[in-house]
CSV table of C-alpha atoms and ligand atoms in Angstrom, one decimal:
chain,number,residue,atom,x,y,z
U,1,UNK,CA,-22.3,45.1,6.9
U,2,UNK,CA,-25.2,43.5,5.0
U,3,UNK,CA,-26.6,40.2,6.2
U,4,UNK,CA,-25.4,38.5,3.0
U,5,UNK,CA,-21.9,39.8,3.5
U,6,UNK,CA,-21.9,38.5,7.1
U,7,UNK,CA,-23.1,35.1,6.0
U,8,UNK,CA,-20.4,35.0,3.3
U,9,UNK,CA,-17.7,36.0,5.8
U,10,UNK,CA,-18.8,33.3,8.2
U,11,UNK,CA,-18.7,30.7,5.5
U,12,UNK,CA,-15.2,31.9,4.5
U,13,UNK,CA,-14.0,31.6,8.0
U,14,UNK,CA,-15.4,28.1,8.3
U,15,UNK,CA,-13.3,26.9,5.4
U,16,UNK,CA,-10.0,25.3,6.3
U,17,UNK,CA,-6.9,27.3,6.1
U,18,UNK,CA,-4.2,24.9,5.0
U,19,UNK,CA,-0.4,24.8,5.2
U,20,UNK,CA,-0.3,27.4,2.5
U,21,UNK,CA,-2.0,29.8,4.9
U,22,UNK,CA,-4.6,30.7,2.3
U,23,UNK,CA,-8.1,29.7,1.7
U,24,UNK,CA,-7.7,28.9,-2.0
U,25,UNK,CA,-4.8,26.9,-3.2
U,26,UNK,CA,-2.9,28.7,-6.0
U,27,UNK,CA,-1.7,26.2,-8.5
U,28,UNK,CA,0.5,26.1,-11.6
U,29,UNK,CA,-0.5,23.5,-14.2
U,30,UNK,CA,2.6,22.3,-16.0
U,31,UNK,CA,2.2,20.4,-19.3
U,32,UNK,CA,-1.1,21.0,-21.1
U,33,UNK,CA,-0.8,18.5,-23.9
U,34,UNK,CA,-3.3,15.7,-24.7
U,35,UNK,CA,-3.8,14.7,-21.1
U,36,UNK,CA,-2.5,17.7,-19.2
U,37,UNK,CA,-5.3,19.9,-20.6
U,38,UNK,CA,-7.8,17.6,-18.9
U,39,UNK,CA,-5.8,17.9,-15.7
U,40,UNK,CA,-5.8,21.7,-16.1
U,41,UNK,CA,-9.6,21.8,-16.6
U,42,UNK,CA,-10.2,19.5,-13.7
U,43,UNK,CA,-8.2,21.7,-11.3
U,44,UNK,CA,-10.0,24.8,-12.6
U,45,UNK,CA,-13.3,23.1,-11.6
U,46,UNK,CA,-12.0,22.0,-8.2
U,47,UNK,CA,-13.4,24.0,-5.2
U,48,UNK,CA,-10.8,26.1,-3.3
U,49,UNK,CA,-8.4,25.9,-6.1
U,50,UNK,CA,-7.2,28.8,-8.3
U,51,UNK,CA,-5.2,28.1,-11.4
U,52,UNK,CA,-2.6,30.9,-11.1
U,53,UNK,CA,-0.3,29.8,-13.9
U,54,UNK,CA,-0.5,27.6,-17.0
U,55,UNK,CA,2.9,26.4,-18.2
U,56,UNK,CA,4.0,24.5,-21.3
U,57,UNK,CA,7.2,24.6,-23.3
U,58,UNK,CA,5.2,24.4,-26.5
U,59,UNK,CA,3.9,27.8,-27.5
U,60,UNK,CA,0.9,26.4,-29.4
U,61,UNK,CA,-0.4,24.2,-26.6
U,62,UNK,CA,0.3,27.1,-24.1
U,63,UNK,CA,-1.7,29.7,-26.0
U,64,UNK,CA,-4.5,27.3,-26.8
U,65,UNK,CA,-5.0,26.1,-23.3
U,66,UNK,CA,-4.1,29.2,-21.3
U,67,UNK,CA,-6.5,31.2,-23.5
U,68,UNK,CA,-9.4,29.3,-21.8
U,69,UNK,CA,-8.3,30.7,-18.4
U,70,UNK,CA,-7.7,34.5,-18.9
U,71,UNK,CA,-7.1,34.9,-15.1
U,72,UNK,CA,-4.1,32.6,-15.2
U,73,UNK,CA,-0.6,33.7,-16.2
U,74,UNK,CA,1.1,32.0,-19.1
U,75,UNK,CA,4.7,30.8,-19.1
U,76,UNK,CA,6.9,28.4,-21.0
U,77,UNK,CA,9.3,28.2,-18.0
U,78,UNK,CA,8.3,26.4,-14.8
U,79,UNK,CA,10.8,28.5,-12.9
U,80,UNK,CA,8.6,31.6,-13.2
U,81,UNK,CA,6.0,29.8,-11.1
U,82,UNK,CA,8.5,28.2,-8.8
U,83,UNK,CA,10.0,31.6,-8.0
U,84,UNK,CA,6.6,33.1,-7.3
U,85,UNK,CA,5.9,32.8,-3.5
U,86,UNK,CA,2.1,33.2,-4.3
U,87,UNK,CA,2.1,29.7,-5.9
U,88,UNK,CA,1.4,26.9,-3.4
U,89,UNK,CA,1.3,23.8,-5.7
U,90,UNK,CA,2.3,22.5,-9.1
U,91,UNK,CA,0.6,19.8,-11.2
U,92,UNK,CA,2.9,18.1,-13.6
U,93,UNK,CA,1.5,16.4,-16.7
U,94,UNK,CA,4.6,16.5,-18.9
U,95,UNK,CA,6.4,13.7,-20.7
U,96,UNK,CA,7.1,10.9,-18.2
U,97,UNK,CA,11.0,11.3,-18.4
U,98,UNK,CA,10.7,14.8,-17.0
U,99,UNK,CA,8.5,13.9,-14.0
U,100,UNK,CA,11.2,13.3,-11.4
U,101,UNK,CA,13.3,16.3,-12.4
U,102,UNK,CA,10.4,18.7,-12.4
U,103,UNK,CA,8.8,17.3,-9.2
U,104,UNK,CA,12.1,17.6,-7.3
U,105,UNK,CA,12.6,21.2,-8.6
U,106,UNK,CA,9.0,22.1,-7.5
U,107,UNK,CA,9.4,20.5,-4.1
U,108,UNK,CA,12.7,22.2,-3.5
U,109,UNK,CA,11.0,25.5,-4.3
U,110,UNK,CA,8.6,24.7,-1.4
U,111,UNK,CA,5.6,23.7,-3.6
U,112,UNK,CA,3.2,20.8,-3.1
U,113,UNK,CA,3.3,18.5,-6.0
U,114,UNK,CA,0.7,16.5,-8.0
U,115,UNK,CA,2.6,14.5,-10.6
U,116,UNK,CA,1.1,12.3,-13.3
U,117,UNK,CA,1.9,8.6,-13.5
U,118,UNK,CA,4.5,7.2,-13.5
U,119,UNK,CA,6.2,9.0,-10.7
U,120,UNK,CA,9.6,8.5,-12.4
U,121,UNK,CA,11.2,6.2,-15.0
U,122,UNK,CA,13.3,4.4,-12.4
U,123,UNK,CA,13.0,3.3,-8.8
U,124,UNK,CA,16.1,5.3,-7.9
U,125,UNK,CA,14.5,8.5,-9.3
U,126,UNK,CA,11.2,7.8,-7.7
U,127,UNK,CA,12.9,7.3,-4.3
U,128,UNK,CA,14.7,10.6,-4.8
U,129,UNK,CA,11.4,12.5,-5.4
U,130,UNK,CA,9.9,10.8,-2.3
U,131,UNK,CA,12.8,11.7,-0.1
U,132,UNK,CA,12.8,15.3,-1.3
U,133,UNK,CA,9.1,15.6,-0.5
U,134,UNK,CA,9.8,14.2,3.0
U,135,UNK,CA,12.8,16.4,3.6
U,136,UNK,CA,11.0,19.6,2.6
U,137,UNK,CA,7.7,18.6,4.3
U,138,UNK,CA,5.5,19.1,1.2
U,139,UNK,CA,2.7,16.9,-0.2
U,140,UNK,CA,3.6,14.6,-3.1
U,141,UNK,CA,0.7,12.9,-4.9
U,142,UNK,CA,0.9,10.6,-7.9
U,143,UNK,CA,-1.9,10.6,-10.5
U,144,UNK,CA,-2.9,6.9,-10.3
U,145,UNK,CA,-6.3,7.8,-11.7
U,146,UNK,CA,-7.9,4.5,-11.3
U,147,UNK,CA,-7.4,4.5,-7.5
U,148,UNK,CA,-9.8,7.4,-7.5
U,149,UNK,CA,-12.4,5.6,-9.7
U,150,UNK,CA,-15.6,5.0,-7.9
U,151,UNK,CA,-15.8,1.5,-9.5
U,152,UNK,CA,-12.4,0.5,-8.0
U,153,UNK,CA,-13.5,1.8,-4.6
U,154,UNK,CA,-16.7,-0.3,-5.0
U,155,UNK,CA,-14.7,-3.4,-6.0
U,156,UNK,CA,-12.3,-2.9,-3.0
U,157,UNK,CA,-15.3,-2.7,-0.7
U,158,UNK,CA,-16.7,-5.9,-2.2
U,159,UNK,CA,-13.4,-7.7,-1.7
U,160,UNK,CA,-12.8,-6.4,1.9
U,161,UNK,CA,-16.4,-6.6,3.2
U,162,UNK,CA,-18.3,-8.7,0.7
U,163,UNK,CA,-18.6,-12.4,0.3
U,164,UNK,CA,-16.3,-12.8,-2.7
U,165,UNK,CA,-14.0,-14.9,-0.6
U,166,UNK,CA,-10.2,-15.0,-0.8
U,167,UNK,CA,-8.9,-13.4,-4.0
U,168,UNK,CA,-7.2,-16.1,-6.1
U,169,UNK,CA,-6.0,-14.3,-9.1
U,170,UNK,CA,-6.7,-11.3,-11.5
U,171,UNK,CA,-6.0,-10.3,-15.0
U,172,UNK,CA,-6.1,-6.9,-16.7
U,173,UNK,CA,-6.3,-5.7,-20.3
U,174,UNK,CA,-5.5,-2.1,-21.3
U,175,UNK,CA,-5.4,-2.4,-25.1
U,176,UNK,CA,-6.3,-0.2,-28.0
U,177,UNK,CA,-5.1,1.2,-31.3
U,178,UNK,CA,-3.9,4.2,-29.3
U,179,UNK,CA,-1.3,6.8,-28.7
U,180,UNK,CA,2.1,5.4,-29.8
U,181,UNK,CA,4.8,7.0,-27.6
U,182,UNK,CA,8.3,7.5,-28.7
U,183,UNK,CA,10.2,7.7,-25.4
U,184,UNK,CA,8.5,5.0,-23.4
U,185,UNK,CA,7.1,1.6,-24.2
U,186,UNK,CA,3.5,0.4,-23.7
U,187,UNK,CA,4.5,-1.1,-20.4
U,188,UNK,CA,5.6,2.2,-18.9
U,189,UNK,CA,2.9,4.2,-20.6
U,190,UNK,CA,-0.1,2.0,-19.8
U,191,UNK,CA,0.6,-0.5,-17.1
U,192,UNK,CA,1.0,2.0,-14.2
U,193,UNK,CA,-2.8,2.0,-13.9
U,194,UNK,CA,-3.1,-1.8,-13.7
U,195,UNK,CA,-0.2,-2.2,-11.4
U,196,UNK,CA,-1.6,0.4,-9.0
U,197,UNK,CA,-5.1,-1.2,-9.0
U,198,UNK,CA,-3.6,-4.7,-8.6
U,199,UNK,CA,-1.5,-3.6,-5.6
U,200,UNK,CA,-4.5,-1.8,-4.1
U,201,UNK,CA,-7.0,-4.7,-4.5
U,202,UNK,CA,-4.5,-7.4,-3.5
U,203,UNK,CA,-3.4,-5.2,-0.5
U,204,UNK,CA,0.2,-6.1,-1.2
U,205,UNK,CA,3.0,-5.7,-3.7
U,206,UNK,CA,4.1,-8.6,-5.9
U,207,UNK,CA,7.2,-10.6,-5.0
U,208,UNK,CA,8.3,-11.0,-8.6
U,209,UNK,CA,7.5,-9.9,-12.2
U,210,UNK,CA,8.1,-11.6,-15.5
U,211,UNK,CA,7.3,-9.9,-18.8
U,212,UNK,CA,7.4,-10.6,-22.5
U,213,UNK,CA,6.8,-8.1,-25.2
U,214,UNK,CA,7.7,-7.1,-28.7
U,215,UNK,CA,8.5,-4.0,-30.7
U,216,UNK,CA,7.0,-3.8,-34.1
U,217,UNK,CA,6.8,-0.1,-34.9
U,218,UNK,CA,9.9,1.3,-33.3
U,219,UNK,CA,13.1,-0.5,-32.4
U,220,UNK,CA,13.4,-1.1,-28.7
U,221,UNK,CA,10.0,0.3,-27.8
U,222,UNK,CA,7.6,-2.5,-27.0
U,223,UNK,CA,4.1,-2.0,-28.5
U,224,UNK,CA,2.7,-5.0,-26.6
U,225,UNK,CA,3.6,-6.5,-23.2
U,226,UNK,CA,2.3,-9.5,-21.3
U,227,UNK,CA,3.4,-9.5,-17.7
U,228,UNK,CA,2.9,-11.8,-14.8
U,229,UNK,CA,3.0,-10.6,-11.2
U,230,UNK,CA,3.4,-13.2,-8.5
U,231,UNK,CA,2.7,-12.6,-4.8
U,232,UNK,CA,4.5,-14.2,-1.9
U,233,UNK,CA,1.3,-16.1,-0.9
U,234,UNK,CA,0.8,-17.8,-4.2
U,235,UNK,CA,-1.7,-15.3,-5.7
U,236,UNK,CA,-1.0,-14.0,-9.1
U,237,UNK,CA,-2.0,-11.3,-11.6
U,238,UNK,CA,-1.5,-10.9,-15.3
U,239,UNK,CA,-1.3,-7.6,-17.2
U,240,UNK,CA,-1.8,-7.2,-20.9
U,241,UNK,CA,-1.0,-3.8,-22.4
U,242,UNK,CA,-0.8,-2.7,-26.0
U,243,UNK,CA,-1.3,0.3,-28.2
U,244,UNK,CA,-1.4,-1.9,-31.3
U,245,UNK,CA,-4.7,-3.9,-31.0
U,246,UNK,CA,-8.0,-3.9,-32.8
U,247,UNK,CA,-10.0,-3.8,-29.6
U,248,UNK,CA,-10.4,-1.0,-27.1
U,249,UNK,CA,-10.5,-2.8,-23.8
U,250,UNK,CA,-9.9,-1.5,-20.3
U,251,UNK,CA,-10.9,-4.3,-18.0
U,252,UNK,CA,-10.0,-6.0,-14.8
U,253,UNK,CA,-11.2,-9.5,-13.9
U,254,UNK,CA,-10.9,-10.8,-10.4
U,255,UNK,CA,-11.4,-14.4,-9.4
U,256,UNK,CA,-12.3,-15.0,-5.8
U,257,UNK,CA,-12.9,-18.2,-3.9
U,258,UNK,CA,-16.7,-17.6,-3.8
U,259,UNK,CA,-17.4,-14.9,-6.4
U,260,UNK,CA,-15.9,-13.4,-9.5
U,261,UNK,CA,-15.8,-9.6,-10.2
U,262,UNK,CA,-15.2,-7.6,-13.4
U,263,UNK,CA,-14.5,-3.9,-13.7
U,264,UNK,CA,-15.1,-2.8,-17.3
U,265,UNK,CA,-14.2,0.8,-17.7
U,266,UNK,CA,-15.5,0.9,-21.3
U,267,UNK,CA,-19.0,0.0,-20.1
U,268,UNK,CA,-21.3,3.0,-19.5
U,269,UNK,CA,-23.7,1.5,-17.1
U,270,UNK,CA,-22.3,-1.9,-16.1
U,271,UNK,CA,-18.8,-1.0,-14.9
U,272,UNK,CA,-18.8,-3.6,-12.2
U,273,UNK,CA,-20.4,-7.1,-12.3
U,274,UNK,CA,-20.3,-9.6,-9.5
U,275,UNK,CA,-20.7,-13.2,-10.7
U,276,UNK,CA,-21.9,-15.7,-8.1
U,277,UNK,CA,-19.8,-18.3,-9.8
U,278,UNK,CA,-17.2,-20.6,-8.3
U,279,UNK,CA,-15.9,-24.1,-7.8
U,280,UNK,CA,-16.4,-25.8,-4.4
U,281,UNK,CA,-14.4,-28.7,-3.2
U,282,UNK,CA,-16.4,-31.4,-1.7
U,283,UNK,CA,-14.4,-31.7,1.6
U,284,UNK,CA,-17.6,-31.3,3.6
U,285,UNK,CA,-19.2,-34.2,1.8
U,286,UNK,CA,-17.4,-37.0,3.5
U,287,UNK,CA,-18.1,-39.8,1.0
U,288,UNK,CA,-16.9,-37.6,-2.0
U,289,UNK,CA,-14.0,-35.4,-0.6
U,290,UNK,CA,-12.3,-35.1,-4.0
U,291,UNK,CA,-15.3,-33.9,-6.0
U,292,UNK,CA,-15.3,-30.3,-7.3
U,293,UNK,CA,-18.7,-28.9,-7.9
U,294,UNK,CA,-19.2,-25.9,-10.2
U,295,UNK,CA,-21.6,-23.2,-9.1
U,296,UNK,CA,-23.3,-20.7,-11.4
U,297,UNK,CA,-25.6,-18.2,-9.7
U,298,UNK,CA,-26.8,-14.7,-10.2
U,299,UNK,CA,-24.9,-11.8,-11.8
U,300,UNK,CA,-25.3,-8.6,-9.8
U,301,UNK,CA,-24.5,-5.2,-11.2
U,302,UNK,CA,-24.0,-2.7,-8.4
U,303,UNK,CA,-24.8,0.9,-8.9
U,304,UNK,CA,-21.6,2.9,-9.1
U,305,UNK,CA,-21.4,6.6,-8.4
U,306,UNK,CA,-21.0,8.6,-11.6
U,307,UNK,CA,-18.2,10.9,-10.2
U,308,UNK,CA,-15.5,11.7,-12.7
U,309,UNK,CA,-12.3,10.1,-11.4
U,310,UNK,CA,-10.1,13.0,-12.5
U,311,UNK,CA,-12.2,15.5,-10.6
U,312,UNK,CA,-12.2,13.2,-7.5
U,313,UNK,CA,-8.4,13.0,-7.8
U,314,UNK,CA,-7.9,16.7,-8.1
U,315,UNK,CA,-10.3,17.4,-5.3
U,316,UNK,CA,-8.5,15.0,-3.1
U,317,UNK,CA,-5.1,16.7,-3.8
U,318,UNK,CA,-6.5,20.2,-3.0
U,319,UNK,CA,-8.3,19.0,0.1
U,320,UNK,CA,-5.3,17.1,1.4
U,321,UNK,CA,-3.0,20.1,1.0
U,322,UNK,CA,-5.5,22.6,2.6
U,323,UNK,CA,-6.5,20.3,5.4
U,324,UNK,CA,-3.0,18.9,5.9
U,325,UNK,CA,-4.2,15.3,5.6
U,326,UNK,CA,-2.5,12.4,4.0
U,327,UNK,CA,-2.9,11.7,0.3
U,328,UNK,CA,-4.1,8.2,-0.9
U,329,UNK,CA,-1.6,7.9,-3.8
U,330,UNK,CA,1.5,9.3,-2.0
U,331,UNK,CA,5.2,9.0,-2.9
U,332,UNK,CA,5.4,5.5,-1.3
U,333,UNK,CA,2.6,4.3,-3.5
U,334,UNK,CA,4.2,5.9,-6.6
U,335,UNK,CA,7.5,4.2,-5.8
U,336,UNK,CA,5.9,0.8,-5.3
U,337,UNK,CA,4.3,1.0,-8.8
U,338,UNK,CA,7.6,2.2,-10.3
U,339,UNK,CA,9.5,-0.7,-8.7
U,340,UNK,CA,7.1,-3.1,-10.3
U,341,UNK,CA,7.5,-1.4,-13.7
U,342,UNK,CA,11.2,-1.5,-13.4
U,343,UNK,CA,11.2,-5.2,-12.5
U,344,UNK,CA,9.0,-5.8,-15.6
U,345,UNK,CA,11.4,-3.7,-17.7
U,346,UNK,CA,14.4,-5.7,-16.5
U,347,UNK,CA,12.5,-8.9,-17.3
U,348,UNK,CA,11.6,-7.7,-20.8
U,349,UNK,CA,15.3,-6.9,-21.5
U,350,UNK,CA,16.4,-10.2,-20.0
U,351,UNK,CA,14.2,-12.3,-22.3
U,352,UNK,CA,11.2,-12.8,-20.0
U,353,UNK,CA,12.9,-14.2,-16.9
U,354,UNK,CA,11.5,-13.7,-13.4
U,355,UNK,CA,12.8,-10.6,-11.6
U,356,UNK,CA,12.4,-10.3,-7.8
U,357,UNK,CA,11.1,-7.0,-6.5
U,358,UNK,CA,13.7,-7.1,-3.8
U,359,UNK,CA,16.4,-6.7,-6.5
U,360,UNK,CA,14.9,-3.3,-7.3
U,361,UNK,CA,16.3,-0.7,-4.9
N,1,NAD,N1,-3.8,9.5,-15.7
N,1,NAD,C1,-4.0,9.2,-16.9
N,1,NAD,O1,-5.0,8.5,-17.2
N,1,NAD,C2,-3.1,9.6,-18.0
N,1,NAD,C3,-3.6,9.5,-19.3
N,1,NAD,C4,-2.7,10.0,-20.3
N,1,NAD,C5,-1.5,10.4,-20.0
N,1,NAD,N2,-1.1,10.5,-18.7
N,1,NAD,C6,0.3,11.0,-18.4
N,1,NAD,O2,0.3,12.4,-18.6
N,1,NAD,C7,1.5,12.9,-19.0
N,1,NAD,C8,1.4,13.7,-20.2
N,1,NAD,O3,0.8,12.9,-21.3
N,1,NAD,P1,0.2,13.6,-22.6
N,1,NAD,O4,-0.4,12.6,-23.3
N,1,NAD,O5,-0.5,14.9,-22.2
N,1,NAD,O6,1.6,14.0,-23.3
N,1,NAD,P2,1.8,15.2,-24.4
N,1,NAD,O7,3.1,14.9,-25.1
N,1,NAD,O8,0.5,15.3,-25.2
N,1,NAD,O9,2.0,16.5,-23.6
N,1,NAD,C9,3.1,16.8,-22.8
N,1,NAD,C10,3.2,18.3,-22.7
N,1,NAD,O10,4.2,18.6,-21.8
N,1,NAD,C11,5.0,19.7,-22.3
N,1,NAD,N3,6.3,19.7,-21.6
N,1,NAD,C12,7.2,18.8,-21.7
N,1,NAD,N4,8.3,19.1,-20.9
N,1,NAD,C13,8.0,20.3,-20.4
N,1,NAD,C14,8.7,21.2,-19.5
N,1,NAD,N5,9.9,20.9,-19.0
N,1,NAD,N6,8.1,22.4,-19.1
N,1,NAD,C15,6.8,22.7,-19.6
N,1,NAD,N7,6.2,21.9,-20.5
N,1,NAD,C16,6.7,20.7,-20.8
N,1,NAD,C17,5.0,19.5,-23.8
N,1,NAD,O11,5.3,20.7,-24.5
N,1,NAD,C18,3.6,18.9,-24.1
N,1,NAD,O12,2.7,19.9,-24.4
N,1,NAD,C19,2.4,11.6,-19.2
N,1,NAD,O13,3.2,11.4,-18.2
N,1,NAD,C20,1.4,10.5,-19.3
N,1,NAD,O14,1.9,9.3,-18.7
N,1,NAD,C21,-1.9,10.1,-17.7
């Protein structure tokens, strides 16, 4: 055996062998439409991952996308991949209403599952997927992309270990003249990301949600939604989503007791800004205890790693399956976001009243 071959073999042996009992994860990418094709490309670029199947019910999308990966088999039926024992995992980037059904079918076939957000269109369905994953002992990961964004990780570090102080409140905007969905409203289509980020940065789930929105383009499908999330300890967050807006904004603003932080995903080089701004109560100045002094200091722009969030996300899924380690955005996390979305949906239907999360199963 040549020295190169020996070196290669040693490297192969050093790589983890996962639950699948293979060195490379064999994956079927289901749904290769507008977003799914990016998911497919990202998995194809992920180390230790082999795209074995490309699946889409639409022949045009299937031929176009699968043609880029001649080594992968093409199919319009997910069952072909589910019945193939060589397939270890399935990524699902189909229409949101199909997520729960396809994820449960894949899990029951013994596959690990990566499913796009939202995990399901109801908390009951999300719980069913989560329980199926538990009962079959397979990984379930939800594509809450922003939780893999280096900027969100940086903001979380600043809040946990920095000197921003206690987080008071936050507001998010995800607005654009963008893809108008026919089956789901802007709340279900866009707010998963914001809700996932808010729950992560607040380190909690809200106690209640109230939401107001309006349908202008299609009856019963809200194009714009304004929602308020209230937490048990008095903190709050506001979410504004719309696909009918002149501005393209993807921004999170966080107001802490000592500092304020923004995450602007549309900015190329200044995604995170930390404002040394705040209002201090004069309790320490005994003669003026009621005075509130405003403070305006430096603005710091921390350097954020340029890693592509989708690649980080796909790598995390593959590594977690192979190394048998927990995933960050697991079924519990997916269910939590869906419960908030369902509470918001009930509020929308009920005219904007407050819906408690404990009312959602
Ligand atoms: N993480 C993100 O940032 C992000 C961004 C956009 C969309 N998404 C999510 O990705 C999913 C797909 O969105 P999209 O914009 O690509 O939608 P899309 O309509 O462009 O594509 C969906 C594709 O799924 C296929 N499909 C549907 N049911 C199928 C089935 N049973 N078997 C095989 N193929 C099936 C359709 O033929 C279509 O090609 C949605 O759930 C959406 O919420 C996530």
